[in-house]
Amino acid sequence: VVITHNAKIGDNVIILPNTVIHHDTEIGDNVFIAGGVVICGGVKIASDCFIGARSTIMQNISIKTGSMVNIGNIVVKNSK
């Protein structure tokens, strides 16, 4: 796992291998991040989320509480 500058990780977060979390990302509590995920800079992931394996979340995206990103998805818009 690679976590770069100024990333904030909440409590009880599970991050599996081969994941990259870029600068200024905020991850809430009780989040599961599967292996091979790329989270670009400035992303905000709220609490109680699941991020599936090999998915990518593009820069400055916000993921709402309780959201699920399916395996292999590329997230380009904020969750509604």
CSV table of N, CA and C in Angstrom, one decimal, residues 17-72:
chain,number,residue,atom,x,y,z
A,17,PRO,N,-3.6,-5.0,-0.1
A,17,PRO,CA,-2.4,-4.8,-0.9
A,17,PRO,C,-2.6,-4.2,-2.3
A,18,ASN,N,-1.5,-3.6,-2.8
A,18,ASN,CA,-1.4,-3.0,-4.1
A,18,ASN,C,-2.4,-1.9,-4.3
A,19,THR,N,-2.7,-1.1,-3.3
A,19,THR,CA,-3.6,0.0,-3.3
A,19,THR,C,-2.7,1.3,-3.2
A,20,VAL,N,-3.1,2.3,-4.0
A,20,VAL,CA,-2.4,3.6,-3.9
A,20,VAL,C,-3.4,4.7,-3.5
A,21,ILE,N,-3.1,5.5,-2.5
A,21,ILE,CA,-4.0,6.6,-2.0
A,21,ILE,C,-3.2,7.8,-2.2
A,22,HIS,N,-3.6,8.7,-3.1
A,22,HIS,CA,-2.8,9.9,-3.4
A,22,HIS,C,-3.1,11.1,-2.5
A,23,HIS,N,-2.4,12.2,-2.7
A,23,HIS,CA,-2.4,13.3,-1.8
A,23,HIS,C,-3.8,13.9,-1.5
A,24,ASP,N,-3.9,14.5,-0.3
A,24,ASP,CA,-5.1,15.2,0.2
A,24,ASP,C,-6.4,14.4,0.1
A,25,THR,N,-6.3,13.1,0.2
A,25,THR,CA,-7.5,12.2,0.2
A,25,THR,C,-8.0,12.1,1.7
A,26,GLU,N,-9.3,12.1,1.9
A,26,GLU,CA,-9.9,11.8,3.2
A,26,GLU,C,-10.7,10.6,3.2
A,27,ILE,N,-10.4,9.7,4.1
A,27,ILE,CA,-11.2,8.4,4.2
A,27,ILE,C,-11.8,8.3,5.5
A,28,GLY,N,-13.2,8.2,5.6
A,28,GLY,CA,-13.9,8.1,6.9
A,28,GLY,C,-13.7,6.8,7.6
A,29,ASP,N,-14.4,6.6,8.7
A,29,ASP,CA,-14.3,5.4,9.5
A,29,ASP,C,-15.0,4.2,8.8
A,30,ASN,N,-14.6,3.0,9.2
A,30,ASN,CA,-15.2,1.8,8.8
A,30,ASN,C,-15.3,1.6,7.3
A,31,VAL,N,-14.3,1.9,6.6
A,31,VAL,CA,-14.2,1.8,5.1
A,31,VAL,C,-13.4,0.6,4.8
A,32,PHE,N,-13.8,-0.2,3.8
A,32,PHE,CA,-13.1,-1.3,3.3
A,32,PHE,C,-12.6,-1.0,1.9
A,33,ILE,N,-11.3,-1.1,1.7
A,33,ILE,CA,-10.7,-0.8,0.4
A,33,ILE,C,-10.0,-2.1,-0.1
A,34,ALA,N,-10.5,-2.7,-1.1
A,34,ALA,CA,-10.0,-4.0,-1.6
A,34,ALA,C,-8.6,-3.7,-2.3
A,35,GLY,N,-8.0,-4.8,-2.8
A,35,GLY,CA,-6.7,-4.7,-3.4
A,35,GLY,C,-6.7,-4.1,-4.8
A,36,GLY,N,-5.6,-3.4,-5.1
A,36,GLY,CA,-5.4,-2.9,-6.4
A,36,GLY,C,-6.2,-1.6,-6.7
A,37,VAL,N,-6.6,-1.0,-5.7
A,37,VAL,CA,-7.4,0.3,-5.9
A,37,VAL,C,-6.5,1.5,-6.1
A,38,VAL,N,-6.9,2.4,-6.9
A,38,VAL,CA,-6.2,3.7,-7.1
A,38,VAL,C,-7.2,4.8,-6.7
A,39,ILE,N,-6.8,5.6,-5.7
A,39,ILE,CA,-7.6,6.7,-5.3
A,39,ILE,C,-6.8,8.0,-5.6
A,40,CYS,N,-7.2,8.8,-6.5
A,40,CYS,CA,-6.5,10.0,-6.9
A,40,CYS,C,-6.6,11.1,-5.9
A,41,GLY,N,-5.9,12.1,-6.1
A,41,GLY,CA,-5.8,13.2,-5.1
A,41,GLY,C,-7.1,14.0,-4.9
A,42,GLY,N,-7.3,14.4,-3.6
A,42,GLY,CA,-8.4,15.2,-3.3
A,42,GLY,C,-9.8,14.5,-3.1
A,43,VAL,N,-9.7,13.2,-3.1
A,43,VAL,CA,-10.9,12.4,-3.0
A,43,VAL,C,-11.4,12.4,-1.5
A,44,LYS,N,-12.7,12.4,-1.3
A,44,LYS,CA,-13.3,12.3,0.0
A,44,LYS,C,-14.3,11.1,0.0
A,45,ILE,N,-13.9,10.1,0.8
A,45,ILE,CA,-14.8,8.9,1.0
A,45,ILE,C,-15.3,8.9,2.4
A,46,ALA,N,-16.7,9.0,2.5
A,46,ALA,CA,-17.3,9.1,3.8
A,46,ALA,C,-17.3,7.7,4.5
A,47,SER,N,-17.8,7.6,5.7
A,47,SER,CA,-17.8,6.4,6.5
A,47,SER,C,-18.6,5.3,5.9
A,48,ASP,N,-18.3,4.1,6.3
A,48,ASP,CA,-19.1,2.9,6.0
A,48,ASP,C,-19.2,2.6,4.5
A,49,CYS,N,-18.1,2.8,3.7
A,49,CYS,CA,-18.1,2.5,2.3
A,49,CYS,C,-17.3,1.3,2.0
A,50,PHE,N,-17.6,0.7,0.8
A,50,PHE,CA,-16.9,-0.5,0.3
A,50,PHE,C,-16.3,-0.1,-1.1
A,51,ILE,N,-15.0,-0.2,-1.3
A,51,ILE,CA,-14.4,0.1,-2.6
A,51,ILE,C,-13.8,-1.2,-3.1
A,52,GLY,N,-14.4,-1.7,-4.2
A,52,GLY,CA,-14.1,-3.0,-4.8
A,52,GLY,C,-12.7,-3.0,-5.5
A,53,ALA,N,-12.2,-4.2,-5.6
A,53,ALA,CA,-10.9,-4.5,-6.2
A,53,ALA,C,-10.7,-3.9,-7.5
A,54,ARG,N,-9.5,-3.4,-7.8
A,54,ARG,CA,-9.1,-2.9,-9.1
A,54,ARG,C,-9.9,-1.7,-9.6
A,55,SER,N,-10.6,-1.0,-8.7
A,55,SER,CA,-11.3,0.2,-9.1
A,55,SER,C,-10.5,1.4,-9.0
A,56,THR,N,-10.9,2.5,-9.6
A,56,THR,CA,-10.2,3.8,-9.6
A,56,THR,C,-11.2,4.9,-9.3
A,57,ILE,N,-10.8,5.8,-8.4
A,57,ILE,CA,-11.6,6.9,-8.1
A,57,ILE,C,-10.8,8.1,-8.6
A,58,MET,N,-11.3,8.9,-9.5
A,58,MET,CA,-10.6,10.0,-10.1
A,58,MET,C,-10.6,11.2,-9.2
A,59,GLN,N,-9.7,12.1,-9.5
A,59,GLN,CA,-9.4,13.3,-8.6
A,59,GLN,C,-10.6,14.1,-8.2
A,60,ASN,N,-10.7,14.6,-7.0
A,60,ASN,CA,-11.7,15.5,-6.4
A,60,ASN,C,-13.1,14.9,-6.4
A,61,ILE,N,-13.2,13.6,-6.3
A,61,ILE,CA,-14.5,12.9,-6.3
A,61,ILE,C,-14.9,12.8,-4.8
A,62,SER,N,-16.3,12.9,-4.5
A,62,SER,CA,-16.8,12.6,-3.2
A,62,SER,C,-17.7,11.4,-3.2
A,63,ILE,N,-17.5,10.5,-2.3
A,63,ILE,CA,-18.3,9.2,-2.2
A,63,ILE,C,-19.1,9.4,-0.9
A,64,LYS,N,-20.4,9.2,-1.0
A,64,LYS,CA,-21.3,9.4,0.2
A,64,LYS,C,-21.2,8.2,1.1
A,65,THR,N,-21.7,8.5,2.4
A,65,THR,CA,-21.8,7.4,3.4
A,65,THR,C,-22.5,6.2,2.9
A,66,GLY,N,-22.0,5.0,3.2
A,66,GLY,CA,-22.6,3.8,2.8
A,66,GLY,C,-22.6,3.4,1.4
A,67,SER,N,-21.8,4.1,0.6
A,67,SER,CA,-21.7,3.7,-0.9
A,67,SER,C,-20.8,2.5,-1.1
A,68,MET,N,-21.1,1.9,-2.3
A,68,MET,CA,-20.3,0.8,-2.7
A,68,MET,C,-19.8,1.0,-4.1
A,69,VAL,N,-18.5,0.9,-4.4
A,69,VAL,CA,-18.0,1.0,-5.7
A,69,VAL,C,-17.6,-0.5,-6.1
A,70,ASN,N,-18.3,-0.9,-7.2
A,70,ASN,CA,-18.1,-2.3,-7.6
A,70,ASN,C,-16.7,-2.6,-8.2
A,71,ILE,N,-16.4,-3.8,-8.2
A,71,ILE,CA,-15.1,-4.3,-8.7
A,71,ILE,C,-14.8,-3.7,-10.1
A,72,GLY,N,-13.6,-3.2,-10.3
A,72,GLY,CA,-13.1,-2.7,-11.6
A,72,GLY,C,-13.7,-1.4,-12.1
